[in-house]
PDB file of N, CA and C in Angstrom:
ATOM      1  N   UNK N 195     113.869  87.366  88.151  1.00  0.00           N
ATOM      2  CA  UNK N 195     112.838  88.115  88.861  1.00  0.00           C
ATOM      3  C   UNK N 195     113.319  88.481  90.269  1.00  0.00           C
ATOM      4  N   UNK N 196     112.859  89.622  90.733  1.00  0.00           N
ATOM      5  CA  UNK N 196     113.227  90.061  92.087  1.00  0.00           C
ATOM      6  C   UNK N 196     112.378  89.356  93.117  1.00  0.00           C
ATOM      7  N   UNK N 197     112.996  89.064  94.258  1.00  0.00           N
ATOM      8  CA  UNK N 197     112.230  88.466  95.347  1.00  0.00           C
ATOM      9  C   UNK N 197     111.473  89.568  96.077  1.00  0.00           C
ATOM     10  N   UNK N 198     110.272  89.266  96.472  1.00  0.00           N
ATOM     11  CA  UNK N 198     109.537  90.218  97.300  1.00  0.00           C
ATOM     12  C   UNK N 198     110.076  90.125  98.714  1.00  0.00           C
ATOM     13  N   UNK N 199     109.815  91.145  99.507  1.00  0.00           N
ATOM     14  CA  UNK N 199     110.328  91.192 100.875  1.00  0.00           C
ATOM     15  C   UNK N 199     109.865  89.995 101.700  1.00  0.00           C
ATOM     16  N   UNK N 200     108.619  89.611 101.528  1.00  0.00           N
ATOM     17  CA  UNK N 200     108.062  88.521 102.339  1.00  0.00           C
ATOM     18  C   UNK N 200     107.639  87.369 101.436  1.00  0.00           C
ATOM     19  N   UNK N 201     108.584  86.734 100.793  1.00  0.00           N
ATOM     20  CA  UNK N 201     108.231  85.586  99.963  1.00  0.00           C
ATOM     21  C   UNK N 201     108.260  84.302 100.784  1.00  0.00           C
ATOM     22  N   UNK N 202     107.970  83.196 100.150  1.00  0.00           N
ATOM     23  CA  UNK N 202     107.876  81.918 100.864  1.00  0.00           C
ATOM     24  C   UNK N 202     109.207  81.469 101.443  1.00  0.00           C
ATOM     25  N   UNK N 203     110.321  81.993 100.931  1.00  0.00           N
ATOM     26  CA  UNK N 203     111.633  81.591 101.419  1.00  0.00           C
ATOM     27  C   UNK N 203     112.051  82.376 102.664  1.00  0.00           C
ATOM     28  N   UNK N 204     111.254  83.366 103.060  1.00  0.00           N
ATOM     29  CA  UNK N 204     111.593  84.188 104.217  1.00  0.00           C
ATOM     30  C   UNK N 204     111.477  83.351 105.487  1.00  0.00           C
ATOM     31  N   UNK N 205     112.537  83.325 106.301  1.00  0.00           N
ATOM     32  CA  UNK N 205     112.483  82.546 107.547  1.00  0.00           C
ATOM     33  C   UNK N 205     111.377  83.055 108.471  1.00  0.00           C
ATOM     34  N   UNK N 206     110.740  82.158 109.221  1.00  0.00           N
ATOM     35  CA  UNK N 206     109.622  82.552 110.095  1.00  0.00           C
ATOM     36  C   UNK N 206     109.984  83.626 111.119  1.00  0.00           C
ATOM     37  N   UNK N 207     111.228  83.633 111.626  1.00  0.00           N
ATOM     38  CA  UNK N 207     111.578  84.626 112.644  1.00  0.00           C
ATOM     39  C   UNK N 207     111.612  86.041 112.076  1.00  0.00           C
ATOM     40  N   UNK N 208     111.665  86.184 110.762  1.00  0.00           N
ATOM     41  CA  UNK N 208     111.638  87.507 110.130  1.00  0.00           C
ATOM     42  C   UNK N 208     110.203  88.023 110.057  1.00  0.00           C
ATOM     43  N   UNK N 209     109.238  87.129 110.134  1.00  0.00           N
ATOM     44  CA  UNK N 209     107.846  87.486 109.909  1.00  0.00           C
ATOM     45  C   UNK N 209     107.098  87.915 111.169  1.00  0.00           C
ATOM     46  N   UNK N 210     107.820  88.236 112.229  1.00  0.00           N
ATOM     47  CA  UNK N 210     107.142  88.670 113.451  1.00  0.00           C
ATOM     48  C   UNK N 210     106.374  89.958 113.189  1.00  0.00           C
ATOM     49  N   UNK N 211     105.425  90.223 114.052  1.00  0.00           N
ATOM     50  CA  UNK N 211     104.506  91.333 113.838  1.00  0.00           C
ATOM     51  C   UNK N 211     105.072  92.682 114.247  1.00  0.00           C
ATOM     52  N   UNK N 212     104.516  93.712 113.629  1.00  0.00           N
ATOM     53  CA  UNK N 212     104.701  95.089 114.080  1.00  0.00           C
ATOM     54  C   UNK N 212     103.430  95.438 114.838  1.00  0.00           C
ATOM     55  N   UNK N 213     103.585  95.843 116.100  1.00  0.00           N
ATOM     56  CA  UNK N 213     102.432  96.060 116.973  1.00  0.00           C
ATOM     57  C   UNK N 213     102.120  97.533 117.171  1.00  0.00           C
ATOM     58  N   UNK N 214     100.836  97.826 117.306  1.00  0.00           N
ATOM     59  CA  UNK N 214     100.378  99.173 117.651  1.00  0.00           C
ATOM     60  C   UNK N 214     100.533  99.361 119.156  1.00  0.00           C
ATOM     61  N   UNK N 215     100.471 100.608 119.599  1.00  0.00           N
ATOM     62  CA  UNK N 215     100.599 100.915 121.034  1.00  0.00           C
ATOM     63  C   UNK N 215      99.555 100.164 121.853  1.00  0.00           C
ATOM     64  N   UNK N 216      98.347 100.071 121.336  1.00  0.00           N
ATOM     65  CA  UNK N 216      97.275  99.362 122.050  1.00  0.00           C
ATOM     66  C   UNK N 216      97.630  97.883 122.215  1.00  0.00           C
ATOM     67  N   UNK N 217      98.244  97.282 121.191  1.00  0.00           N
ATOM     68  CA  UNK N 217      98.641  95.879 121.263  1.00  0.00           C
ATOM     69  C   UNK N 217      99.811  95.691 122.227  1.00  0.00           C
ATOM     70  N   UNK N 218     100.714  96.679 122.256  1.00  0.00           N
ATOM     71  CA  UNK N 218     101.829  96.656 123.208  1.00  0.00           C
ATOM     72  C   UNK N 218     101.267  96.670 124.632  1.00  0.00           C
ATOM     73  N   UNK N 219     100.278  97.528 124.860  1.00  0.00           N
ATOM     74  CA  UNK N 219      99.658  97.632 126.182  1.00  0.00           C
ATOM     75  C   UNK N 219      99.027  96.299 126.600  1.00  0.00           C
ATOM     76  N   UNK N 220      98.308  95.657 125.692  1.00  0.00           N
ATOM     77  CA  UNK N 220      97.691  94.361 126.002  1.00  0.00           C
ATOM     78  C   UNK N 220      98.755  93.309 126.284  1.00  0.00           C
ATOM     79  N   UNK N 221      99.802  93.288 125.473  1.00  0.00           N
ATOM     80  CA  UNK N 221     100.887  92.314 125.622  1.00  0.00           C
ATOM     81  C   UNK N 221     101.539  92.434 126.997  1.00  0.00           C
ATOM     82  N   UNK N 222     101.774  93.690 127.429  1.00  0.00           N
ATOM     83  CA  UNK N 222     102.440  93.939 128.710  1.00  0.00           C
ATOM     84  C   UNK N 222     101.463  94.059 129.877  1.00  0.00           C
ATOM     85  N   UNK N 223     100.175  94.039 129.576  1.00  0.00           N
ATOM     86  CA  UNK N 223      99.121  94.217 130.585  1.00  0.00           C
ATOM     87  C   UNK N 223      99.297  95.518 131.357  1.00  0.00           C
ATOM     88  N   UNK N 224      99.474  96.604 130.574  1.00  0.00           N
ATOM     89  CA  UNK N 224      99.578  97.949 131.137  1.00  0.00           C
ATOM     90  C   UNK N 224      98.591  98.844 130.396  1.00  0.00           C
ATOM     91  N   UNK N 225      98.478 100.096 130.844  1.00  0.00           N
ATOM     92  CA  UNK N 225      97.578 101.031 130.174  1.00  0.00           C
ATOM     93  C   UNK N 225      98.170 101.445 128.826  1.00  0.00           C
ATOM     94  N   UNK N 226      97.298 101.947 127.960  1.00  0.00           N
ATOM     95  CA  UNK N 226      97.757 102.421 126.661  1.00  0.00           C
ATOM     96  C   UNK N 226      98.702 103.603 126.832  1.00  0.00           C
ATOM     97  N   UNK N 227      98.411 104.488 127.793  1.00  0.00           N
ATOM     98  CA  UNK N 227      99.292 105.635 128.034  1.00  0.00           C
ATOM     99  C   UNK N 227     100.654 105.175 128.548  1.00  0.00           C
ATOM    100  N   UNK N 228     100.670 104.094 129.320  1.00  0.00           N
ATOM    101  CA  UNK N 228     101.930 103.521 129.789  1.00  0.00           C
ATOM    102  C   UNK N 228     102.757 102.988 128.628  1.00  0.00           C
ATOM    103  N   UNK N 229     102.083 102.358 127.679  1.00  0.00           N
ATOM    104  CA  UNK N 229     102.770 101.844 126.491  1.00  0.00           C
ATOM    105  C   UNK N 229     103.344 103.004 125.680  1.00  0.00           C
ATOM    106  N   UNK N 230     102.546 104.060 125.494  1.00  0.00           N
ATOM    107  CA  UNK N 230     103.033 105.243 124.765  1.00  0.00           C
ATOM    108  C   UNK N 230     104.264 105.831 125.461  1.00  0.00           C
ATOM    109  N   UNK N 231     104.235 105.881 126.780  1.00  0.00           N
ATOM    110  CA  UNK N 231     105.352 106.444 127.541  1.00  0.00           C
ATOM    111  C   UNK N 231     106.633 105.638 127.302  1.00  0.00           C
ATOM    112  N   UNK N 232     106.534 104.311 127.378  1.00  0.00           N
ATOM    113  CA  UNK N 232     107.695 103.447 127.137  1.00  0.00           C
ATOM    114  C   UNK N 232     108.235 103.640 125.715  1.00  0.00           C
ATOM    115  N   UNK N 233     107.327 103.859 124.774  1.00  0.00           N
ATOM    116  CA  UNK N 233     107.728 104.067 123.386  1.00  0.00           C
ATOM    117  C   UNK N 233     108.373 105.445 123.203  1.00  0.00           C
ATOM    118  N   UNK N 234     107.807 106.458 123.851  1.00  0.00           N
ATOM    119  CA  UNK N 234     108.339 107.820 123.714  1.00  0.00           C
ATOM    120  C   UNK N 234     109.700 107.975 124.370  1.00  0.00           C
ATOM    121  N   UNK N 235     109.914 107.305 125.485  1.00  0.00           N
ATOM    122  CA  UNK N 235     111.192 107.431 126.196  1.00  0.00           C
ATOM    123  C   UNK N 235     112.288 106.570 125.574  1.00  0.00           C
ATOM    124  N   UNK N 236     111.889 105.685 124.649  1.00  0.00           N
ATOM    125  CA  UNK N 236     112.870 104.830 123.996  1.00  0.00           C
ATOM    126  C   UNK N 236     113.162 103.551 124.750  1.00  0.00           C
ATOM    127  N   UNK N 237     112.459 103.331 125.862  1.00  0.00           N
ATOM    128  CA  UNK N 237     112.659 102.078 126.603  1.00  0.00           C
ATOM    129  C   UNK N 237     112.268 100.884 125.737  1.00  0.00           C
ATOM    130  N   UNK N 238     111.253 101.083 124.905  1.00  0.00           N
ATOM    131  CA  UNK N 238     110.891 100.105 123.878  1.00  0.00           C
ATOM    132  C   UNK N 238     111.146 100.788 122.541  1.00  0.00           C
ATOM    133  N   UNK N 239     112.067 100.258 121.732  1.00  0.00           N
ATOM    134  CA  UNK N 239     112.362 100.882 120.428  1.00  0.00           C
ATOM    135  C   UNK N 239     111.148 100.839 119.499  1.00  0.00           C
ATOM    136  N   UNK N 240     111.028 101.841 118.662  1.00  0.00           N
ATOM    137  CA  UNK N 240     109.904 101.908 117.725  1.00  0.00           C
ATOM    138  C   UNK N 240     110.409 101.909 116.285  1.00  0.00           C
ATOM    139  N   UNK N 241     109.503 101.538 115.393  1.00  0.00           N
ATOM    140  CA  UNK N 241     109.739 101.604 113.958  1.00  0.00           C
ATOM    141  C   UNK N 241     108.781 102.659 113.421  1.00  0.00           C
ATOM    142  N   UNK N 242     109.311 103.624 112.683  1.00  0.00           N
ATOM    143  CA  UNK N 242     108.458 104.664 112.097  1.00  0.00           C
ATOM    144  C   UNK N 242     108.325 104.420 110.604  1.00  0.00           C
ATOM    145  N   UNK N 243     107.078 104.381 110.144  1.00  0.00           N
ATOM    146  CA  UNK N 243     106.786 104.239 108.724  1.00  0.00           C
ATOM    147  C   UNK N 243     105.906 105.424 108.371  1.00  0.00           C
ATOM    148  N   UNK N 244     106.536 106.479 107.884  1.00  0.00           N
ATOM    149  CA  UNK N 244     105.810 107.735 107.693  1.00  0.00           C
ATOM    150  C   UNK N 244     105.402 108.256 109.061  1.00  0.00           C
ATOM    151  N   UNK N 245     104.110 108.506 109.240  1.00  0.00           N
ATOM    152  CA  UNK N 245     103.605 108.983 110.535  1.00  0.00           C
ATOM    153  C   UNK N 245     103.221 107.831 111.464  1.00  0.00           C
ATOM    154  N   UNK N 246     103.240 106.621 110.935  1.00  0.00           N
ATOM    155  CA  UNK N 246     102.831 105.448 111.704  1.00  0.00           C
ATOM    156  C   UNK N 246     103.988 104.973 112.581  1.00  0.00           C
ATOM    157  N   UNK N 247     103.667 104.693 113.834  1.00  0.00           N
ATOM    158  CA  UNK N 247     104.675 104.206 114.783  1.00  0.00           C
ATOM    159  C   UNK N 247     104.262 102.804 115.231  1.00  0.00           C
ATOM    160  N   UNK N 248     105.193 101.874 115.123  1.00  0.00           N
ATOM    161  CA  UNK N 248     104.935 100.495 115.524  1.00  0.00           C
ATOM    162  C   UNK N 248     106.109  99.971 116.336  1.00  0.00           C
ATOM    163  N   UNK N 249     105.884  98.846 117.017  1.00  0.00           N
ATOM    164  CA  UNK N 249     106.920  98.188 117.821  1.00  0.00           C
ATOM    165  C   UNK N 249     107.079  96.770 117.296  1.00  0.00           C
ATOM    166  N   UNK N 250     108.324  96.371 117.071  1.00  0.00           N
ATOM    167  CA  UNK N 250     108.578  95.001 116.635  1.00  0.00           C
ATOM    168  C   UNK N 250     108.325  94.052 117.804  1.00  0.00           C
ATOM    169  N   UNK N 251     107.682  92.943 117.519  1.00  0.00           N
ATOM    170  CA  UNK N 251     107.348  91.966 118.559  1.00  0.00           C
ATOM    171  C   UNK N 251     108.596  91.515 119.316  1.00  0.00           C
ATOM    172  N   UNK N 252     109.704  91.313 118.606  1.00  0.00           N
ATOM    173  CA  UNK N 252     110.933  90.865 119.268  1.00  0.00           C
ATOM    174  C   UNK N 252     111.504  91.931 120.205  1.00  0.00           C
ATOM    175  N   UNK N 253     111.223  93.224 119.934  1.00  0.00           N
ATOM    176  CA  UNK N 253     111.686  94.282 120.832  1.00  0.00           C
ATOM    177  C   UNK N 253     110.916  94.265 122.151  1.00  0.00           C
ATOM    178  N   UNK N 254     109.636  93.907 122.093  1.00  0.00           N
ATOM    179  CA  UNK N 254     108.862  93.782 123.330  1.00  0.00           C
ATOM    180  C   UNK N 254     109.369  92.586 124.130  1.00  0.00           C
ATOM    181  N   UNK N 255     109.615  91.479 123.439  1.00  0.00           N
ATOM    182  CA  UNK N 255     110.123  90.284 124.118  1.00  0.00           C
ATOM    183  C   UNK N 255     111.464  90.589 124.793  1.00  0.00           C
ATOM    184  N   UNK N 256     112.320  91.310 124.093  1.00  0.00           N
ATOM    185  CA  UNK N 256     113.628  91.709 124.641  1.00  0.00           C
ATOM    186  C   UNK N 256     113.446  92.626 125.850  1.00  0.00           C
ATOM    187  N   UNK N 257     112.513  93.573 125.755  1.00  0.00           N
ATOM    188  CA  UNK N 257     112.217  94.482 126.855  1.00  0.00           C
ATOM    189  C   UNK N 257     111.798  93.701 128.102  1.00  0.00           C
ATOM    190  N   UNK N 258     110.909  92.726 127.916  1.00  0.00           N
ATOM    191  CA  UNK N 258     110.422  91.921 129.048  1.00  0.00           C
ATOM    192  C   UNK N 258     111.564  91.125 129.668  1.00  0.00           C
ATOM    193  N   UNK N 259     112.395  90.514 128.836  1.00  0.00           N
ATOM    194  CA  UNK N 259     113.501  89.703 129.349  1.00  0.00           C
ATOM    195  C   UNK N 259     114.557  90.530 130.068  1.00  0.00           C
ATOM    196  N   UNK N 260     114.735  91.776 129.655  1.00  0.00           N
ATOM    197  CA  UNK N 260     115.804  92.607 130.209  1.00  0.00           C
ATOM    198  C   UNK N 260     115.350  93.596 131.284  1.00  0.00           C
ATOM    199  N   UNK N 261     114.048  93.598 131.598  1.00  0.00           N
ATOM    200  CA  UNK N 261     113.525  94.505 132.608  1.00  0.00           C
ATOM    201  C   UNK N 261     113.472  93.785 133.951  1.00  0.00           C
ATOM    202  N   UNK N 262     114.038  94.425 134.945  1.00  0.00           N
ATOM    203  CA  UNK N 262     114.017  93.839 136.295  1.00  0.00           C
ATOM    204  C   UNK N 262     112.826  94.365 137.058  1.00  0.00           C
ATOM    205  N   UNK N 263     112.259  93.532 137.891  1.00  0.00           N
ATOM    206  CA  UNK N 263     111.073  93.896 138.667  1.00  0.00           C
ATOM    207  C   UNK N 263     111.419  94.905 139.742  1.00  0.00           C
TER     208      UNK N 263
END
């Protein structure tokens, strides 16, 4: 039998969330338009699934760690 993408053997670090722009904004404590801007400019990488655009949780964490004040 084929394994499903997210079966019980999948390591927890693979199961991180895909976030909407609104969730990105809350996570970073910025406006929703600010989150969209970061996503559009590529400062935060996005995942496209058809017309749906999401951000991997680990990409936001990486963005925060690598952004200087």
